[in-house]
PDB file of C-alpha atoms and ligand atoms in Angstrom:
ATOM      1  CA  UNK A   1      -4.445 -16.653  -0.160  1.00  0.00           C
ATOM      2  CA  UNK A   2      -2.731 -13.943  -1.806  1.00  0.00           C
ATOM      3  CA  UNK A   3      -4.205 -10.116  -3.047  1.00  0.00           C
ATOM      4  CA  UNK A   4      -2.591  -7.235  -4.094  1.00  0.00           C
ATOM      5  CA  UNK A   5      -4.734  -4.170  -3.466  1.00  0.00           C
ATOM      6  CA  UNK A   6      -3.946  -1.256  -5.959  1.00  0.00           C
ATOM      7  CA  UNK A   7      -4.796   2.002  -6.034  1.00  0.00           C
ATOM      8  CA  UNK A   8      -3.520   5.814  -6.151  1.00  0.00           C
ATOM      9  CA  UNK A   9      -1.682   7.434  -3.241  1.00  0.00           C
ATOM     10  CA  UNK A  10      -3.717   8.061  -0.909  1.00  0.00           C
ATOM     11  CA  UNK A  11      -6.388   5.337  -2.153  1.00  0.00           C
ATOM     12  CA  UNK A  12      -6.456   3.512   1.559  1.00  0.00           C
ATOM     13  CA  UNK A  13      -4.491   0.698   0.969  1.00  0.00           C
ATOM     14  CA  UNK A  14      -2.576   0.823   3.944  1.00  0.00           C
ATOM     15  CA  UNK A  15      -5.659   1.308   6.104  1.00  0.00           C
ATOM     16  CA  UNK A  16      -7.713  -1.262   4.740  1.00  0.00           C
ATOM     17  CA  UNK A  17      -4.958  -4.293   5.025  1.00  0.00           C
ATOM     18  CA  UNK A  18      -4.839  -3.805   8.908  1.00  0.00           C
ATOM     19  CA  UNK A  19      -8.460  -4.446   8.903  1.00  0.00           C
ATOM     20  CA  UNK A  20      -7.721  -7.615   6.319  1.00  0.00           C
ATOM     21  CA  UNK A  21      -5.479  -8.908   8.131  1.00  0.00           C
ATOM     22  CA  UNK A  22      -6.771  -9.234  11.308  1.00  0.00           C
ATOM     23  CA  UNK A  23     -10.208 -10.461   9.112  1.00  0.00           C
ATOM     24  CA  UNK A  24      -8.336 -13.090   6.657  1.00  0.00           C
ATOM     25  CA  UNK A  25      -5.124 -13.775   8.597  1.00  0.00           C
ATOM     26  CA  UNK A  26      -2.698 -12.881   6.207  1.00  0.00           C
ATOM     27  CA  UNK A  27       0.200 -10.187   6.301  1.00  0.00           C
ATOM     28  CA  UNK A  28       0.271  -6.860   4.712  1.00  0.00           C
ATOM     29  CA  UNK A  29       3.271  -6.499   2.965  1.00  0.00           C
ATOM     30  CA  UNK A  30       4.130  -2.599   1.964  1.00  0.00           C
ATOM     31  CA  UNK A  31       6.973  -1.960  -0.034  1.00  0.00           C
ATOM     32  CA  UNK A  32       6.382   1.726   0.992  1.00  0.00           C
ATOM     33  CA  UNK A  33       6.591   0.457   4.811  1.00  0.00           C
ATOM     34  CA  UNK A  34       9.568  -1.411   4.048  1.00  0.00           C
ATOM     35  CA  UNK A  35      11.778   0.940   2.643  1.00  0.00           C
ATOM     36  CA  UNK A  36      10.616   3.731   4.946  1.00  0.00           C
ATOM     37  CA  UNK A  37      11.916   0.962   7.522  1.00  0.00           C
ATOM     38  CA  UNK A  38      15.211   0.959   5.218  1.00  0.00           C
ATOM     39  CA  UNK A  39      15.274   4.735   5.834  1.00  0.00           C
ATOM     40  CA  UNK A  40      15.374   5.108   8.975  1.00  0.00           C
ATOM     41  CA  UNK A  41      18.023   2.270   9.717  1.00  0.00           C
ATOM     42  CA  UNK A  42      20.458   4.303   7.412  1.00  0.00           C
ATOM     43  CA  UNK A  43      21.192   0.923   4.693  1.00  0.00           C
ATOM     44  CA  UNK A  44      22.322   0.887   1.858  1.00  0.00           C
ATOM     45  CA  UNK A  45      18.784   0.597   0.557  1.00  0.00           C
ATOM     46  CA  UNK A  46      17.587   3.454   2.213  1.00  0.00           C
ATOM     47  CA  UNK A  47      20.250   5.468   1.165  1.00  0.00           C
ATOM     48  CA  UNK A  48      19.510   4.617  -2.257  1.00  0.00           C
ATOM     49  CA  UNK A  49      15.945   5.191  -1.658  1.00  0.00           C
ATOM     50  CA  UNK A  50      15.986   8.289   0.198  1.00  0.00           C
ATOM     51  CA  UNK A  51      15.641  11.357  -1.863  1.00  0.00           C
ATOM     52  CA  UNK A  52      13.715   9.509  -4.643  1.00  0.00           C
ATOM     53  CA  UNK A  53      11.034   8.931  -2.236  1.00  0.00           C
ATOM     54  CA  UNK A  54      11.071  12.664  -0.675  1.00  0.00           C
ATOM     55  CA  UNK A  55      10.571  13.859  -3.930  1.00  0.00           C
ATOM     56  CA  UNK A  56       7.313  11.155  -5.119  1.00  0.00           C
ATOM     57  CA  UNK A  57       9.284   9.357  -7.532  1.00  0.00           C
ATOM     58  CA  UNK A  58       9.789   5.700  -8.275  1.00  0.00           C
ATOM     59  CA  UNK A  59      12.620   3.650  -6.518  1.00  0.00           C
ATOM     60  CA  UNK A  60      14.434   1.158  -9.247  1.00  0.00           C
ATOM     61  CA  UNK A  61      11.916  -1.824 -10.186  1.00  0.00           C
ATOM     62  CA  UNK A  62      15.200  -4.210  -9.339  1.00  0.00           C
ATOM     63  CA  UNK A  63      15.496  -2.931  -5.336  1.00  0.00           C
ATOM     64  CA  UNK A  64      11.841  -3.609  -4.884  1.00  0.00           C
ATOM     65  CA  UNK A  65      11.674  -7.462  -6.824  1.00  0.00           C
ATOM     66  CA  UNK A  66      14.453  -8.203  -4.099  1.00  0.00           C
ATOM     67  CA  UNK A  67      12.632  -7.012  -1.311  1.00  0.00           C
ATOM     68  CA  UNK A  68       9.369  -8.560  -1.852  1.00  0.00           C
ATOM     69  CA  UNK A  69      11.006 -11.765  -3.196  1.00  0.00           C
ATOM     70  CA  UNK A  70      12.570 -12.263   0.167  1.00  0.00           C
ATOM     71  CA  UNK A  71       9.789 -11.065   2.119  1.00  0.00           C
ATOM     72  CA  UNK A  72       7.569 -13.858   1.037  1.00  0.00           C
ATOM     73  CA  UNK A  73       9.856 -16.520   1.502  1.00  0.00           C
ATOM     74  CA  UNK A  74       9.686 -15.448   5.708  1.00  0.00           C
ATOM     75  CA  UNK A  75       7.567 -18.043   7.513  1.00  0.00           C
ATOM     76  CA  UNK A  76       5.113 -15.363   8.331  1.00  0.00           C
ATOM     77  CA  UNK A  77       3.674 -14.955   4.877  1.00  0.00           C
ATOM     78  CA  UNK A  78       2.931 -18.862   4.871  1.00  0.00           C
ATOM     79  CA  UNK A  79      -0.758 -18.201   5.372  1.00  0.00           C
ATOM     80  CA  UNK A  80      -1.255 -15.969   2.513  1.00  0.00           C
ATOM     81  CA  UNK A  81      -0.306 -11.890   2.148  1.00  0.00           C
ATOM     82  CA  UNK A  82      -1.612  -8.528   0.804  1.00  0.00           C
ATOM     83  CA  UNK A  83       1.057  -6.489  -1.310  1.00  0.00           C
ATOM     84  CA  UNK A  84       0.359  -3.099  -0.465  1.00  0.00           C
ATOM     85  CA  UNK A  85       2.333  -0.543  -3.389  1.00  0.00           C
ATOM     86  CA  UNK A  86       3.541  -3.816  -5.250  1.00  0.00           C
ATOM     87  CA  UNK A  87       3.538  -3.919  -8.070  1.00  0.00           C
ATOM     88  CA  UNK A  88       3.599  -0.507  -9.775  1.00  0.00           C
ATOM     89  CA  UNK A  89       5.036  -1.140 -13.367  1.00  0.00           C
ATOM     90  CA  UNK A  90       4.113  -3.575 -15.282  1.00  0.00           C
ATOM     91  CA  UNK A  91       7.948  -4.719 -15.121  1.00  0.00           C
ATOM     92  CA  UNK A  92       7.501  -5.209 -11.315  1.00  0.00           C
ATOM     93  CA  UNK A  93       4.200  -7.308 -12.142  1.00  0.00           C
ATOM     94  CA  UNK A  94       5.716  -9.498 -14.886  1.00  0.00           C
ATOM     95  CA  UNK A  95       8.803 -10.170 -12.422  1.00  0.00           C
ATOM     96  CA  UNK A  96       5.883 -11.356  -9.679  1.00  0.00           C
ATOM     97  CA  UNK A  97       4.162 -13.861 -11.731  1.00  0.00           C
ATOM     98  CA  UNK A  98       7.730 -15.295 -12.730  1.00  0.00           C
ATOM     99  CA  UNK A  99       8.755 -14.989  -8.823  1.00  0.00           C
ATOM    100  CA  UNK A 100       5.282 -16.437  -8.009  1.00  0.00           C
ATOM    101  CA  UNK A 101       5.471 -19.365 -10.514  1.00  0.00           C
ATOM    102  CA  UNK A 102       9.067 -20.076  -9.152  1.00  0.00           C
ATOM    103  CA  UNK A 103       8.096 -20.050  -5.768  1.00  0.00           C
ATOM    104  CA  UNK A 104       5.116 -22.409  -6.720  1.00  0.00           C
ATOM    105  CA  UNK A 105       2.284 -19.890  -5.486  1.00  0.00           C
ATOM    106  CA  UNK A 106      -0.355 -18.016  -7.319  1.00  0.00           C
ATOM    107  CA  UNK A 107      -2.736 -14.569  -7.130  1.00  0.00           C
ATOM    108  CA  UNK A 108      -5.797 -14.718  -5.746  1.00  0.00           C
ATOM    109  CA  UNK A 109      -7.175 -11.947  -6.246  1.00  0.00           C
ATOM    110  CA  UNK A 110      -6.273  -8.050  -7.462  1.00  0.00           C
ATOM    111  CA  UNK A 111      -7.866  -5.388  -6.207  1.00  0.00           C
ATOM    112  CA  UNK A 112      -8.067  -1.941  -7.840  1.00  0.00           C
ATOM    113  CA  UNK A 113      -9.704   0.742  -5.299  1.00  0.00           C
ATOM    114  CA  UNK A 114     -11.003   3.674  -7.430  1.00  0.00           C
ATOM    115  CA  UNK A 115     -10.557   7.347  -5.656  1.00  0.00           C
ATOM    116  CA  UNK A 116     -10.769  10.601  -8.072  1.00  0.00           C
ATOM    117  CA  UNK A 117      -7.469  12.526  -7.220  1.00  0.00           C
ATOM    118  CA  UNK A 118      -9.242  15.607  -6.171  1.00  0.00           C
ATOM    119  CA  UNK A 119      -9.560  14.077  -2.662  1.00  0.00           C
ATOM    120  CA  UNK A 120      -6.571  11.939  -2.771  1.00  0.00           C
ATOM    121  CA  UNK A 121      -4.198  15.009  -1.813  1.00  0.00           C
ATOM    122  CA  UNK A 122      -6.557  16.008   1.130  1.00  0.00           C
ATOM    123  CA  UNK A 123      -6.661  12.594   2.257  1.00  0.00           C
ATOM    124  CA  UNK A 124      -2.743  12.648   2.263  1.00  0.00           C
ATOM    125  CA  UNK A 125      -1.531  15.864   3.542  1.00  0.00           C
ATOM    126  CA  UNK A 126      -4.175  15.073   6.617  1.00  0.00           C
ATOM    127  CA  UNK A 127      -2.520  12.039   7.484  1.00  0.00           C
ATOM    128  CA  UNK A 128      -0.936  11.118  10.864  1.00  0.00           C
ATOM    129  CA  UNK A 129       0.445   8.114  12.627  1.00  0.00           C
ATOM    130  CA  UNK A 130       1.613   7.069  16.113  1.00  0.00           C
ATOM    131  CA  UNK A 131       4.847   7.333  16.554  1.00  0.00           C
ATOM    132  CA  UNK A 132       5.456   3.988  18.815  1.00  0.00           C
ATOM    133  CA  UNK A 133       2.794   1.455  17.174  1.00  0.00           C
ATOM    134  CA  UNK A 134       2.299   2.933  13.287  1.00  0.00           C
ATOM    135  CA  UNK A 135      -1.510   2.971  13.433  1.00  0.00           C
ATOM    136  CA  UNK A 136      -2.388   5.628  10.474  1.00  0.00           C
ATOM    137  CA  UNK A 137      -4.953   8.491  11.379  1.00  0.00           C
ATOM    138  CA  UNK A 138      -6.057  11.721  10.081  1.00  0.00           C
ATOM    139  CA  UNK A 139      -7.191  14.904  11.100  1.00  0.00           C
ATOM    140  CA  UNK A 140     -10.749  14.657   9.742  1.00  0.00           C
ATOM    141  CA  UNK A 141     -11.377  11.356   8.587  1.00  0.00           C
ATOM    142  CA  UNK A 142      -9.940   9.084  11.076  1.00  0.00           C
ATOM    143  CA  UNK A 143      -9.323  10.324  14.847  1.00  0.00           C
ATOM    144  CA  UNK A 144      -8.084   9.033  17.922  1.00  0.00           C
ATOM    145  CA  UNK A 145     -11.329   8.215  20.229  1.00  0.00           C
ATOM    146  CA  UNK A 146      -9.013  10.181  22.922  1.00  0.00           C
ATOM    147  CA  UNK A 147      -7.344  13.537  21.138  1.00  0.00           C
ATOM    148  CA  UNK A 148      -3.714  12.952  21.004  1.00  0.00           C
ATOM    149  CA  UNK A 149      -4.102   9.715  22.522  1.00  0.00           C
ATOM    150  CA  UNK A 150      -3.516   6.351  19.962  1.00  0.00           C
ATOM    151  CA  UNK A 151      -6.105   3.816  20.735  1.00  0.00           C
ATOM    152  CA  UNK A 152      -3.752   1.041  19.985  1.00  0.00           C
ATOM    153  CA  UNK A 153      -1.552   1.287  22.528  1.00  0.00           C
ATOM    154  CA  UNK A 154      -1.851   4.755  23.905  1.00  0.00           C
ATOM    155  CA  UNK A 155       1.101   6.230  22.729  1.00  0.00           C
ATOM    156  CA  UNK A 156       1.111  10.105  22.780  1.00  0.00           C
ATOM    157  CA  UNK A 157       3.835  11.075  19.979  1.00  0.00           C
ATOM    158  CA  UNK A 158       2.824  10.872  16.179  1.00  0.00           C
ATOM    159  CA  UNK A 159       4.520  11.526  13.073  1.00  0.00           C
ATOM    160  CA  UNK A 160       4.044  12.493   9.408  1.00  0.00           C
ATOM    161  CA  UNK A 161       5.438  11.043   6.345  1.00  0.00           C
ATOM    162  CA  UNK A 162       8.390  13.061   4.483  1.00  0.00           C
ATOM    163  CA  UNK A 163       6.315  12.471   1.097  1.00  0.00           C
ATOM    164  CA  UNK A 164       3.017  14.082   2.290  1.00  0.00           C
ATOM    165  CA  UNK A 165       3.048  17.539   1.182  1.00  0.00           C
ATOM    166  CA  UNK A 166       0.941  19.013  -1.594  1.00  0.00           C
ATOM    167  CA  UNK A 167       3.627  19.362  -4.164  1.00  0.00           C
ATOM    168  CA  UNK A 168       5.115  15.728  -3.453  1.00  0.00           C
ATOM    169  CA  UNK A 169       1.434  14.110  -4.030  1.00  0.00           C
ATOM    170  CA  UNK A 170       1.476  15.529  -7.522  1.00  0.00           C
ATOM    171  CA  UNK A 171       4.773  13.646  -8.533  1.00  0.00           C
ATOM    172  CA  UNK A 172       3.464  10.627  -7.060  1.00  0.00           C
ATOM    173  CA  UNK A 173      -0.033  10.904  -8.329  1.00  0.00           C
ATOM    174  CA  UNK A 174       1.536  11.713 -11.434  1.00  0.00           C
ATOM    175  CA  UNK A 175       3.811   8.700 -11.400  1.00  0.00           C
ATOM    176  CA  UNK A 176       1.162   6.583 -10.914  1.00  0.00           C
ATOM    177  CA  UNK A 177      -0.931   7.543 -13.915  1.00  0.00           C
ATOM    178  CA  UNK A 178       2.177   6.989 -15.946  1.00  0.00           C
ATOM    179  CA  UNK A 179       3.251   4.007 -14.495  1.00  0.00           C
ATOM    180  CA  UNK A 180       1.180   2.258 -12.400  1.00  0.00           C
ATOM    181  CA  UNK A 181      -2.317   2.583 -13.822  1.00  0.00           C
ATOM    182  CA  UNK A 182      -1.045   0.435 -16.951  1.00  0.00           C
ATOM    183  CA  UNK A 183      -0.708  -2.439 -14.847  1.00  0.00           C
ATOM    184  CA  UNK A 184      -4.594  -2.345 -14.651  1.00  0.00           C
ATOM    185  CA  UNK A 185      -5.194  -4.160 -18.395  1.00  0.00           C
ATOM    186  CA  UNK A 186      -2.241  -6.438 -17.211  1.00  0.00           C
ATOM    187  CA  UNK A 187      -4.133  -7.790 -14.660  1.00  0.00           C
ATOM    188  CA  UNK A 188      -7.306  -7.614 -16.500  1.00  0.00           C
ATOM    189  CA  UNK A 189      -6.177  -9.738 -19.173  1.00  0.00           C
ATOM    190  CA  UNK A 190      -5.478 -12.362 -16.444  1.00  0.00           C
ATOM    191  CA  UNK A 191      -9.150 -11.763 -15.701  1.00  0.00           C
ATOM    192  CA  UNK A 192      -8.244 -11.264 -11.810  1.00  0.00           C
ATOM    193  CA  UNK A 193      -9.101  -7.963 -11.732  1.00  0.00           C
ATOM    194  CA  UNK A 194     -11.718  -6.482  -9.398  1.00  0.00           C
ATOM    195  CA  UNK A 195     -12.666  -3.046  -8.006  1.00  0.00           C
ATOM    196  CA  UNK A 196     -14.550  -1.066  -5.348  1.00  0.00           C
ATOM    197  CA  UNK A 197     -15.492   2.333  -4.641  1.00  0.00           C
ATOM    198  CA  UNK A 198     -12.812   3.939  -2.720  1.00  0.00           C
ATOM    199  CA  UNK A 199     -14.874   6.879  -2.379  1.00  0.00           C
ATOM    200  CA  UNK A 200     -17.008   5.334   0.468  1.00  0.00           C
ATOM    201  CA  UNK A 201     -16.120   5.793   4.158  1.00  0.00           C
ATOM    202  CA  UNK A 202     -13.908   3.527   5.438  1.00  0.00           C
ATOM    203  CA  UNK A 203     -15.820   0.747   7.111  1.00  0.00           C
ATOM    204  CA  UNK A 204     -18.122   0.534   3.773  1.00  0.00           C
ATOM    205  CA  UNK A 205     -15.178  -0.131   1.584  1.00  0.00           C
ATOM    206  CA  UNK A 206     -14.264  -3.157   4.210  1.00  0.00           C
ATOM    207  CA  UNK A 207     -17.364  -4.357   3.596  1.00  0.00           C
ATOM    208  CA  UNK A 208     -16.895  -4.117  -0.167  1.00  0.00           C
ATOM    209  CA  UNK A 209     -13.742  -5.576  -0.393  1.00  0.00           C
ATOM    210  CA  UNK A 210     -14.374  -8.748   2.652  1.00  0.00           C
ATOM    211  CA  UNK A 211     -17.516  -9.368   0.134  1.00  0.00           C
ATOM    212  CA  UNK A 212     -14.894  -9.438  -3.091  1.00  0.00           C
ATOM    213  CA  UNK A 213     -12.331 -11.911  -0.783  1.00  0.00           C
ATOM    214  CA  UNK A 214     -14.947 -14.630   0.474  1.00  0.00           C
ATOM    215  CA  UNK A 215     -16.908 -14.300  -3.100  1.00  0.00           C
TER     216      UNK A 215
HETATM  217  P1  AP5 B   1       3.851   3.674  -0.394  1.00  0.00           P
HETATM  218  O1  AP5 B   1       3.968   3.928   1.030  1.00  0.00           O
HETATM  219  O2  AP5 B   1       3.387   2.695  -1.230  1.00  0.00           O
HETATM  220  O3  AP5 B   1       2.509   5.516  -0.899  1.00  0.00           O
HETATM  221  P2  AP5 B   1       1.658   5.475  -1.654  1.00  0.00           P
HETATM  222  O4  AP5 B   1       1.447   4.368  -2.476  1.00  0.00           O
HETATM  223  O5  AP5 B   1       1.917   7.078  -2.072  1.00  0.00           O
HETATM  224  O6  AP5 B   1       0.352   5.154  -1.336  1.00  0.00           O
HETATM  225  P3  AP5 B   1      -0.216   5.909   0.317  1.00  0.00           P
HETATM  226  O7  AP5 B   1       0.599   4.679   1.680  1.00  0.00           O
HETATM  227  O8  AP5 B   1       0.044   7.234   0.615  1.00  0.00           O
HETATM  228  O9  AP5 B   1      -1.522   5.491   0.313  1.00  0.00           O
HETATM  229  P4  AP5 B   1      -2.650   4.667   1.269  1.00  0.00           P
HETATM  230  O10 AP5 B   1      -3.586   4.110   0.137  1.00  0.00           O
HETATM  231  O11 AP5 B   1      -1.940   3.003   1.612  1.00  0.00           O
HETATM  232  O12 AP5 B   1      -3.404   5.453   1.746  1.00  0.00           O
HETATM  233  P5  AP5 B   1      -3.883   5.227   3.426  1.00  0.00           P
HETATM  234  O13 AP5 B   1      -4.058   3.857   3.710  1.00  0.00           O
HETATM  235  O14 AP5 B   1      -2.300   5.854   4.325  1.00  0.00           O
HETATM  236  O15 AP5 B   1       5.014   4.594  -1.372  1.00  0.00           O
HETATM  237  C1  AP5 B   1       5.993   5.170  -0.878  1.00  0.00           C
HETATM  238  C2  AP5 B   1       7.193   5.533  -1.763  1.00  0.00           C
HETATM  239  O16 AP5 B   1       7.751   4.610  -1.796  1.00  0.00           O
HETATM  240  C3  AP5 B   1       6.418   5.893  -3.377  1.00  0.00           C
HETATM  241  O17 AP5 B   1       6.445   7.226  -3.791  1.00  0.00           O
HETATM  242  C4  AP5 B   1       8.347   5.523  -3.983  1.00  0.00           C
HETATM  243  O18 AP5 B   1       8.863   6.288  -3.876  1.00  0.00           O
HETATM  244  C5  AP5 B   1       8.342   4.410  -2.886  1.00  0.00           C
HETATM  245  N1  AP5 B   1       7.846   2.696  -3.123  1.00  0.00           N
HETATM  246  C6  AP5 B   1       6.621   2.197  -2.753  1.00  0.00           C
HETATM  247  N2  AP5 B   1       6.645   0.702  -3.215  1.00  0.00           N
HETATM  248  C7  AP5 B   1       7.391   1.178  -4.743  1.00  0.00           C
HETATM  249  C8  AP5 B   1       7.501   0.235  -5.984  1.00  0.00           C
HETATM  250  N3  AP5 B   1       6.582  -1.020  -5.670  1.00  0.00           N
HETATM  251  N4  AP5 B   1       8.386   0.581  -6.606  1.00  0.00           N
HETATM  252  C9  AP5 B   1       8.766   1.670  -6.506  1.00  0.00           C
HETATM  253  N5  AP5 B   1       9.032   2.655  -5.572  1.00  0.00           N
HETATM  254  C10 AP5 B   1       8.269   1.506  -4.726  1.00  0.00           C
HETATM  255  O19 AP5 B   1      -5.212   6.169   3.509  1.00  0.00           O
HETATM  256  C11 AP5 B   1      -4.733   7.891   2.992  1.00  0.00           C
HETATM  257  C12 AP5 B   1      -5.076   8.094   4.141  1.00  0.00           C
HETATM  258  O20 AP5 B   1      -6.663   8.805   3.972  1.00  0.00           O
HETATM  259  C13 AP5 B   1      -5.361   8.323   5.997  1.00  0.00           C
HETATM  260  O21 AP5 B   1      -5.170   9.098   7.066  1.00  0.00           O
HETATM  261  C14 AP5 B   1      -6.257   7.625   6.370  1.00  0.00           C
HETATM  262  O22 AP5 B   1      -6.932   7.348   7.249  1.00  0.00           O
HETATM  263  C15 AP5 B   1      -7.740   8.460   5.292  1.00  0.00           C
HETATM  264  N6  AP5 B   1      -8.301   7.338   3.899  1.00  0.00           N
HETATM  265  C16 AP5 B   1      -8.337   6.228   4.125  1.00  0.00           C
HETATM  266  N7  AP5 B   1      -9.305   5.606   3.379  1.00  0.00           N
HETATM  267  C17 AP5 B   1     -10.401   6.645   3.734  1.00  0.00           C
HETATM  268  C18 AP5 B   1     -11.841   7.008   3.460  1.00  0.00           C
HETATM  269  N8  AP5 B   1     -12.182   5.525   2.378  1.00  0.00           N
HETATM  270  N9  AP5 B   1     -12.500   7.844   3.430  1.00  0.00           N
HETATM  271  C19 AP5 B   1     -11.622   8.485   4.323  1.00  0.00           C
HETATM  272  N10 AP5 B   1     -10.331   8.939   4.535  1.00  0.00           N
HETATM  273  C20 AP5 B   1      -9.965   7.665   4.084  1.00  0.00           C
HETATM  274 MG1   MG B   2       0.216   3.265   2.452  1.00  0.00          MG
HETATM  275 ZN1   ZN B   3       0.179   3.492  18.962  1.00  0.00          ZN
END
């Protein structure tokens, strides 16, 4: 099963992808995570992406298209994948269609996570993750069971993203409305677009997604 989770920054794409990975035995492919790994490694791609990401703008289409095309050829993607943060522009959506038909694959579901802009800023500015295993947390909405200790690995070091500040979030939201929201009608036209209420509690959103994917 191959799916796309679509939604604005902070909608909960990464949070929900982690649950769906376990339940459906498919893997999360987040272009944001891949680009952050490239920035950290100091690769050529990372050098090209760093400033653009810190400004909250979108990196050039061809870079992310190549990244995804190579990634879905890896053996661990055989069982299916959750695209998180890709496609993000109409040309990316079109390139995805071309690449999937060349690889003999198809999309099963495109799911929009609907959340109003006001709550996104609060969600993003309170977000942090475990420095060791990457597990995601939030100052108010998703705290570790023991304060300061990661539930998953017991790690005690945490980090925040360079683009998670109120100013950059505004640019990221503007980019979403201008560049990414136009792909919703693209998938609606193909009859594979569904939506869930991303404003609900995390566990409630998970149940909604599972219902869509099991239908
Ligand atoms: P990317 O990493 O994709 O960031 P994003 O789209 O801005 O999305 P986020 O990761 O911020 O949000 P999310 O939906 O995953 O939310 P999360 O689950 O963490 O992209 C970063 C940058 O990379 C881009 O700006 C761009 O520069 C570049 N890039 C990436 N892909 C690209 C592409 N295809 N083309 C061009 N450029 C690209 O949740 C957020 C917080 O809210 C968490 O703390 C969580 O605990 C909490 N939360 C989640 N759900 C709920 C809930 N239901 N109720 C309460 N709190 C909740
Ligand atoms: Mg994310
Ligand atoms: Zn951890």
